[in-house]
Every structure is written in C-alpha cells, then in structure tokens.
Amino acid sequence: MKSLLLTLALGVFGTLGAAAATVTYGTATSELCVGAAGCGVLQQDIGKLRVIYNPVPSSTVTANPSTPASFGDLEIQCVDGTAICAMQSLIGLNLYIVLNQSSPQNLNGSIASGQITGSVGSFTSNASIAWSSPSITLGSGPNAITYEVSNGPISLNPPDIDFGFSVIQARITSNSNAIPEPSTYAMLATGLAALGLVSRRRSRP
C-alpha cells in the first residue's frame, strides 16, 4: 500500500512538472534591413559584399520543456561571385527575426533587432551580430512559448570560412506547466489525502 501511494505521489508531481508541447514555427517573414524594419527583403548588398538571411520556412519541434532549434543562418558572399572582396563595414545592417507560430496557437511576434557591427573581407572578419533583447514569448498561460537566440553574440564568418555561413542557434521553451489542468489538482488532492490517512493510522498507539 505504501509503495502504491508513493508511486501515485511521484506520478502526480511528475505531471505537475511536465511541460511538453509540440511547436510549429517559421521565420520566413523576417527582414534584413539597413536601419529600421520595413524593407521587406532578406538580402542586402553592401559595397562588394552580399549578406543573406536564410530563414526557417517551417519546423516542428517538441519542447519538453525546452529544446534546441534554429532561427536560420546568415550568409556572406562576394557580390561578383568570386571569393575575393575587400574589407567592408556592415555597421547599420539589422536583422529582424519574425516568428510565425502555427502550433500550439496561430501567433506572430518579432525579436528585437539584431545589430550587425564590424567589417568583413574575403578571408577576414571582425563582424558580429548581437541582440539587446534576444527572446520573445508568444501566447500566455499554458500555451505560452518562449523563443530565444541561444548563441548570441554571433561572430560572422567571411566568404572563405564555412562558405560564409553563420548559424543562429535557438532555444524554444514551453510554459505549459504554468497553469496545471483541473484534473492534475484532483490527482494531487487525492494523493495527499491518501498519504495523510496512512500517516495518521501509523501514528496511532
């Protein structure tokens, strides 16, 4: 009996702590702009450099309660298609990551602009991208999902290193344990009552 009650209690508290959620999201409506958002493009030519943001079209992950994911990547090329281009400042170029979530709810939101600083050439880069506020939460209560850039600031590769690709790593977290279901409260109450009854019987002379 004691073993059964212990199993019940552990199951109840395990249920309270569970926060798994299936999350489907994409970043296809993001923008890579010189200055403020609103440019509506994912590519910018700065001097002899081309900077491209490759978004996540759609991806489904299981956050339990969180999982690593991707927000796409930044790619730097030489405009003329060769691997030879002089150093060029990228200051003023900003990436606005827009999250398009279809599950668990249809919601959209934007992470505060990622600001690119520094310069890039064919074989050399001192450029990076950083976010002053690298996360956003979509939804509320048990359906809230938090999206966060997990590897910022990110050093940007020049065209000759990793083909100019720099991955934007993410972490997606479910807050589905914020408000437990009524049935969970009922299970907890039943388990605690049973444990209390057994304790009282054992303490009698």
C-alpha atoms as a printed R data frame, in Angstrom:
    type eleno elety resid chain resno      x      y       z
1   ATOM     1    CA   MET     A     1  0.000  0.000   0.000
2   ATOM     2    CA   LYS     A     2  2.797  2.385   0.947
3   ATOM     3    CA   SER     A     3  4.582  1.628  -2.330
4   ATOM     4    CA   LEU     A     4  1.395  2.264  -4.304
5   ATOM     5    CA   LEU     A     5  0.836  5.621  -2.625
6   ATOM     6    CA   LEU     A     6  4.433  6.648  -3.216
7   ATOM     7    CA   THR     A     7  4.077  5.791  -6.891
8   ATOM     8    CA   LEU     A     8  0.865  7.835  -7.041
9   ATOM     9    CA   ALA     A     9  2.517 10.823  -5.390
10  ATOM    10    CA   LEU     A    10  5.514 10.704  -7.719
11  ATOM    11    CA   GLY     A    11  3.187 10.468 -10.701
12  ATOM    12    CA   VAL     A    12  1.219 13.489  -9.537
13  ATOM    13    CA   PHE     A    13  4.274 15.648  -9.005
14  ATOM    14    CA   GLY     A    14  5.722 14.427 -12.312
15  ATOM    15    CA   THR     A    15  2.531 15.539 -14.035
16  ATOM    16    CA   LEU     A    16  2.739 18.936 -12.352
17  ATOM    17    CA   GLY     A    17  6.246 19.387 -13.662
18  ATOM    18    CA   ALA     A    18  5.519 18.236 -17.209
19  ATOM    19    CA   ALA     A    19  5.713 20.966 -19.833
20  ATOM    20    CA   ALA     A    20  5.934 19.198 -23.197
21  ATOM    21    CA   ALA     A    21  4.474 20.969 -26.212
22  ATOM    22    CA   THR     A    22  4.560 20.447 -29.965
23  ATOM    23    CA   VAL     A    23  5.658 23.722 -31.526
24  ATOM    24    CA   THR     A    24  5.491 24.540 -35.240
25  ATOM    25    CA   TYR     A    25  7.165 27.780 -36.274
26  ATOM    26    CA   GLY     A    26  8.985 29.532 -39.099
27  ATOM    27    CA   THR     A    27 10.932 32.748 -39.701
28  ATOM    28    CA   ALA     A    28 10.157 33.325 -43.395
29  ATOM    29    CA   THR     A    29  8.728 36.840 -42.899
30  ATOM    30    CA   SER     A    30 11.863 38.150 -41.187
31  ATOM    31    CA   GLU     A    31 13.727 41.160 -42.615
32  ATOM    32    CA   LEU     A    32 17.366 42.108 -43.174
33  ATOM    33    CA   CYS     A    33 17.361 45.896 -43.357
34  ATOM    34    CA   VAL     A    34 19.747 48.805 -43.402
35  ATOM    35    CA   GLY     A    35 18.328 50.672 -40.425
36  ATOM    36    CA   ALA     A    36 14.727 50.248 -39.319
37  ATOM    37    CA   ALA     A    37 12.422 47.352 -40.127
38  ATOM    38    CA   GLY     A    38 10.107 47.584 -43.114
39  ATOM    39    CA   CYS     A    39 12.467 46.856 -46.021
40  ATOM    40    CA   GLY     A    40 10.714 43.560 -46.782
41  ATOM    41    CA   VAL     A    41 13.846 41.744 -48.018
42  ATOM    42    CA   LEU     A    42 16.193 39.008 -46.836
43  ATOM    43    CA   GLN     A    43 19.257 40.158 -48.788
44  ATOM    44    CA   GLN     A    44 21.374 43.299 -48.858
45  ATOM    45    CA   ASP     A    45 24.391 44.266 -50.986
46  ATOM    46    CA   ILE     A    46 26.830 46.414 -49.013
47  ATOM    47    CA   GLY     A    47 29.691 47.530 -51.232
48  ATOM    48    CA   LYS     A    48 31.146 44.357 -52.723
49  ATOM    49    CA   LEU     A    49 29.623 42.125 -50.054
50  ATOM    50    CA   ARG     A    50 26.266 40.377 -50.189
51  ATOM    51    CA   VAL     A    51 24.615 39.482 -46.875
52  ATOM    52    CA   ILE     A    52 21.764 36.971 -46.982
53  ATOM    53    CA   TYR     A    53 19.456 35.761 -44.243
54  ATOM    54    CA   ASN     A    54 18.281 32.196 -44.864
55  ATOM    55    CA   PRO     A    55 15.111 31.725 -42.772
56  ATOM    56    CA   VAL     A    56 13.432 28.624 -41.375
57  ATOM    57    CA   PRO     A    57 10.426 28.038 -43.693
58  ATOM    58    CA   SER     A    58  8.635 25.724 -41.239
59  ATOM    59    CA   SER     A    59  9.829 23.434 -38.483
60  ATOM    60    CA   THR     A    60  8.159 21.308 -35.819
61  ATOM    61    CA   VAL     A    61  9.902 20.579 -32.518
62  ATOM    62    CA   THR     A    62  8.929 19.111 -29.160
63  ATOM    63    CA   ALA     A    63  9.703 21.388 -26.225
64  ATOM    64    CA   ASN     A    64  9.894 19.262 -23.071
65  ATOM    65    CA   PRO     A    65 10.096 21.760 -21.502
66  ATOM    66    CA   SER     A    66 12.703 23.227 -23.881
67  ATOM    67    CA   THR     A    67 14.653 22.138 -26.931
68  ATOM    68    CA   PRO     A    68 17.496 23.466 -29.094
69  ATOM    69    CA   ALA     A    69 16.377 24.698 -32.503
70  ATOM    70    CA   SER     A    70 17.409 27.069 -35.297
71  ATOM    71    CA   PHE     A    71 16.406 30.538 -36.439
72  ATOM    72    CA   GLY     A    72 18.169 30.056 -39.785
73  ATOM    73    CA   ASP     A    73 21.568 31.467 -40.731
74  ATOM    74    CA   LEU     A    74 23.373 34.477 -42.119
75  ATOM    75    CA   GLU     A    75 25.433 34.020 -45.278
76  ATOM    76    CA   ILE     A    76 28.097 36.414 -46.569
77  ATOM    77    CA   GLN     A    77 29.241 36.308 -50.206
78  ATOM    78    CA   CYS     A    78 31.211 38.472 -52.595
79  ATOM    79    CA   VAL     A    79 28.760 40.226 -54.930
80  ATOM    80    CA   ASP     A    80 30.689 39.270 -58.084
81  ATOM    81    CA   GLY     A    81 30.552 35.564 -57.215
82  ATOM    82    CA   THR     A    82 34.274 35.226 -56.582
83  ATOM    83    CA   ALA     A    83 35.959 34.691 -53.223
84  ATOM    84    CA   ILE     A    84 37.906 37.952 -53.475
85  ATOM    85    CA   CYS     A    85 36.376 41.074 -51.959
86  ATOM    86    CA   ALA     A    86 37.870 43.864 -49.887
87  ATOM    87    CA   MET     A    87 37.019 44.572 -46.251
88  ATOM    88    CA   GLN     A    88 33.640 46.241 -45.938
89  ATOM    89    CA   SER     A    89 31.897 47.672 -42.881
90  ATOM    90    CA   LEU     A    90 28.477 46.151 -42.117
91  ATOM    91    CA   ILE     A    91 27.548 48.662 -39.431
92  ATOM    92    CA   GLY     A    92 23.915 49.728 -39.733
93  ATOM    93    CA   LEU     A    93 22.680 46.380 -41.041
94  ATOM    94    CA   ASN     A    94 19.974 44.869 -38.800
95  ATOM    95    CA   LEU     A    95 18.206 41.516 -38.739
96  ATOM    96    CA   TYR     A    96 14.602 41.446 -37.531
97  ATOM    97    CA   ILE     A    97 13.629 37.828 -36.763
98  ATOM    98    CA   VAL     A    98  9.871 37.399 -37.056
99  ATOM    99    CA   LEU     A    99  8.397 34.234 -35.541
100 ATOM   100    CA   ASN     A   100  5.364 32.787 -37.359
101 ATOM   101    CA   GLN     A   101  3.894 30.183 -34.998
102 ATOM   102    CA   SER     A   102  1.092 27.847 -36.149
103 ATOM   103    CA   SER     A   103  1.102 25.465 -33.163
104 ATOM   104    CA   PRO     A   104  0.047 25.420 -30.349
105 ATOM   105    CA   GLN     A   105 -1.592 28.716 -31.461
106 ATOM   106    CA   ASN     A   106 -1.502 30.901 -34.571
107 ATOM   107    CA   LEU     A   107  0.632 33.813 -33.351
108 ATOM   108    CA   ASN     A   108  3.339 36.123 -34.694
109 ATOM   109    CA   GLY     A   109  5.986 38.214 -32.991
110 ATOM   110    CA   SER     A   110  9.380 39.807 -33.615
111 ATOM   111    CA   ILE     A   111 12.604 39.572 -31.644
112 ATOM   112    CA   ALA     A   112 14.201 42.981 -31.097
113 ATOM   113    CA   SER     A   113 16.627 43.828 -33.917
114 ATOM   114    CA   GLY     A   114 19.911 42.001 -34.137
115 ATOM   115    CA   GLN     A   115 22.526 44.651 -34.869
116 ATOM   116    CA   ILE     A   116 25.490 43.770 -37.072
117 ATOM   117    CA   THR     A   117 28.777 45.514 -36.316
118 ATOM   118    CA   GLY     A   118 32.308 45.226 -37.669
119 ATOM   119    CA   SER     A   119 33.778 44.522 -41.104
120 ATOM   120    CA   VAL     A   120 34.163 41.509 -43.380
121 ATOM   121    CA   GLY     A   121 36.537 40.693 -46.240
122 ATOM   122    CA   SER     A   122 37.272 37.553 -48.244
123 ATOM   123    CA   PHE     A   123 39.278 35.778 -45.556
124 ATOM   124    CA   THR     A   124 38.885 38.018 -42.511
125 ATOM   125    CA   SER     A   125 36.015 39.081 -40.311
126 ATOM   126    CA   ASN     A   126 35.672 41.021 -37.089
127 ATOM   127    CA   ALA     A   127 31.910 41.365 -37.582
128 ATOM   128    CA   SER     A   128 29.275 40.015 -35.254
129 ATOM   129    CA   ILE     A   129 25.548 40.216 -34.602
130 ATOM   130    CA   ALA     A   130 24.000 40.739 -31.174
131 ATOM   131    CA   TRP     A   131 20.526 41.242 -29.751
132 ATOM   132    CA   SER     A   132 19.845 43.603 -26.855
133 ATOM   133    CA   SER     A   133 16.731 41.547 -26.057
134 ATOM   134    CA   PRO     A   134 17.224 38.103 -27.639
135 ATOM   135    CA   SER     A   135 13.911 36.471 -26.705
136 ATOM   136    CA   ILE     A   136 10.159 36.785 -27.114
137 ATOM   137    CA   THR     A   137  7.207 34.919 -25.603
138 ATOM   138    CA   LEU     A   138  4.159 34.220 -27.746
139 ATOM   139    CA   GLY     A   139  0.878 33.438 -26.011
140 ATOM   140    CA   SER     A   140  0.114 33.297 -22.310
141 ATOM   141    CA   GLY     A   141 -0.623 30.776 -19.591
142 ATOM   142    CA   PRO     A   142 -0.245 27.100 -20.511
143 ATOM   143    CA   ASN     A   143  0.097 27.898 -24.237
144 ATOM   144    CA   ALA     A   144  2.976 30.362 -23.836
145 ATOM   145    CA   ILE     A   145  6.065 29.569 -25.928
146 ATOM   146    CA   THR     A   146  9.369 31.410 -25.445
147 ATOM   147    CA   TYR     A   147 11.786 31.768 -28.377
148 ATOM   148    CA   GLU     A   148 15.378 32.792 -27.642
149 ATOM   149    CA   VAL     A   149 18.615 33.267 -29.585
150 ATOM   150    CA   SER     A   150 20.928 30.969 -27.637
151 ATOM   151    CA   ASN     A   151 24.358 31.682 -29.122
152 ATOM   152    CA   GLY     A   152 24.499 35.486 -29.355
153 ATOM   153    CA   PRO     A   153 26.568 37.469 -29.914
154 ATOM   154    CA   ILE     A   154 27.487 35.525 -33.054
155 ATOM   155    CA   SER     A   155 30.765 36.009 -34.897
156 ATOM   156    CA   LEU     A   156 30.102 36.202 -38.656
157 ATOM   157    CA   ASN     A   157 32.205 34.089 -40.984
158 ATOM   158    CA   PRO     A   158 33.815 35.628 -44.095
159 ATOM   159    CA   PRO     A   159 33.105 34.065 -47.528
160 ATOM   160    CA   ASP     A   160 36.169 31.812 -47.346
161 ATOM   161    CA   ILE     A   161 35.250 30.186 -43.990
162 ATOM   162    CA   ASP     A   162 32.357 27.684 -43.853
163 ATOM   163    CA   PHE     A   163 31.215 29.189 -47.175
164 ATOM   164    CA   GLY     A   164 30.275 32.350 -45.283
165 ATOM   165    CA   PHE     A   165 27.540 30.697 -43.211
166 ATOM   166    CA   SER     A   166 26.893 31.559 -39.558
167 ATOM   167    CA   VAL     A   167 24.122 29.622 -37.797
168 ATOM   168    CA   ILE     A   168 21.677 31.386 -35.483
169 ATOM   169    CA   GLN     A   169 21.008 28.841 -32.758
170 ATOM   170    CA   ALA     A   170 17.795 28.988 -30.775
171 ATOM   171    CA   ARG     A   171 16.105 27.579 -27.704
172 ATOM   172    CA   ILE     A   172 12.353 27.054 -27.629
173 ATOM   173    CA   THR     A   173 10.670 26.644 -24.244
174 ATOM   174    CA   SER     A   174  7.125 25.601 -23.382
175 ATOM   175    CA   ASN     A   175  5.429 27.163 -20.369
176 ATOM   176    CA   SER     A   176  2.583 24.635 -20.425
177 ATOM   177    CA   ASN     A   177  3.057 23.884 -16.716
178 ATOM   178    CA   ALA     A   178  2.212 27.480 -15.798
179 ATOM   179    CA   ILE     A   179 -1.435 26.559 -15.068
180 ATOM   180    CA   PRO     A   180 -1.948 22.847 -14.273
181 ATOM   181    CA   GLU     A   181 -5.114 21.198 -15.569
182 ATOM   182    CA   PRO     A   182 -8.016 20.784 -13.062
183 ATOM   183    CA   SER     A   183 -7.591 17.003 -13.282
184 ATOM   184    CA   THR     A   184 -3.997 17.414 -12.071
185 ATOM   185    CA   TYR     A   185 -5.180 19.301  -8.996
186 ATOM   186    CA   ALA     A   186 -7.704 16.497  -8.332
187 ATOM   187    CA   MET     A   187 -4.967 13.869  -8.574
188 ATOM   188    CA   LEU     A   188 -2.757 15.855  -6.221
189 ATOM   189    CA   ALA     A   189 -5.564 16.276  -3.674
190 ATOM   190    CA   THR     A   190 -6.407 12.554  -3.787
191 ATOM   191    CA   GLY     A   191 -2.774 11.537  -3.369
192 ATOM   192    CA   LEU     A   192 -2.145 13.898  -0.471
193 ATOM   193    CA   ALA     A   193 -5.342 12.829   1.287
194 ATOM   194    CA   ALA     A   194 -4.394  9.163   0.991
195 ATOM   195    CA   LEU     A   195 -0.886  9.799   2.279
196 ATOM   196    CA   GLY     A   196 -2.312 11.783   5.202
197 ATOM   197    CA   LEU     A   197 -4.713  8.941   6.097
198 ATOM   198    CA   VAL     A   198 -1.941  6.359   6.115
199 ATOM   199    CA   SER     A   199  0.255  8.628   8.233
200 ATOM   200    CA   ARG     A   200 -2.500  9.109  10.814
201 ATOM   201    CA   ARG     A   201 -3.117  5.372  11.088
202 ATOM   202    CA   ARG     A   202  0.569  4.637  11.560
203 ATOM   203    CA   SER     A   203  0.876  7.252  14.309
204 ATOM   204    CA   ARG     A   204 -1.939  5.747  16.451
205 ATOM   205    CA   PRO     A   205 -0.764  3.733  19.516
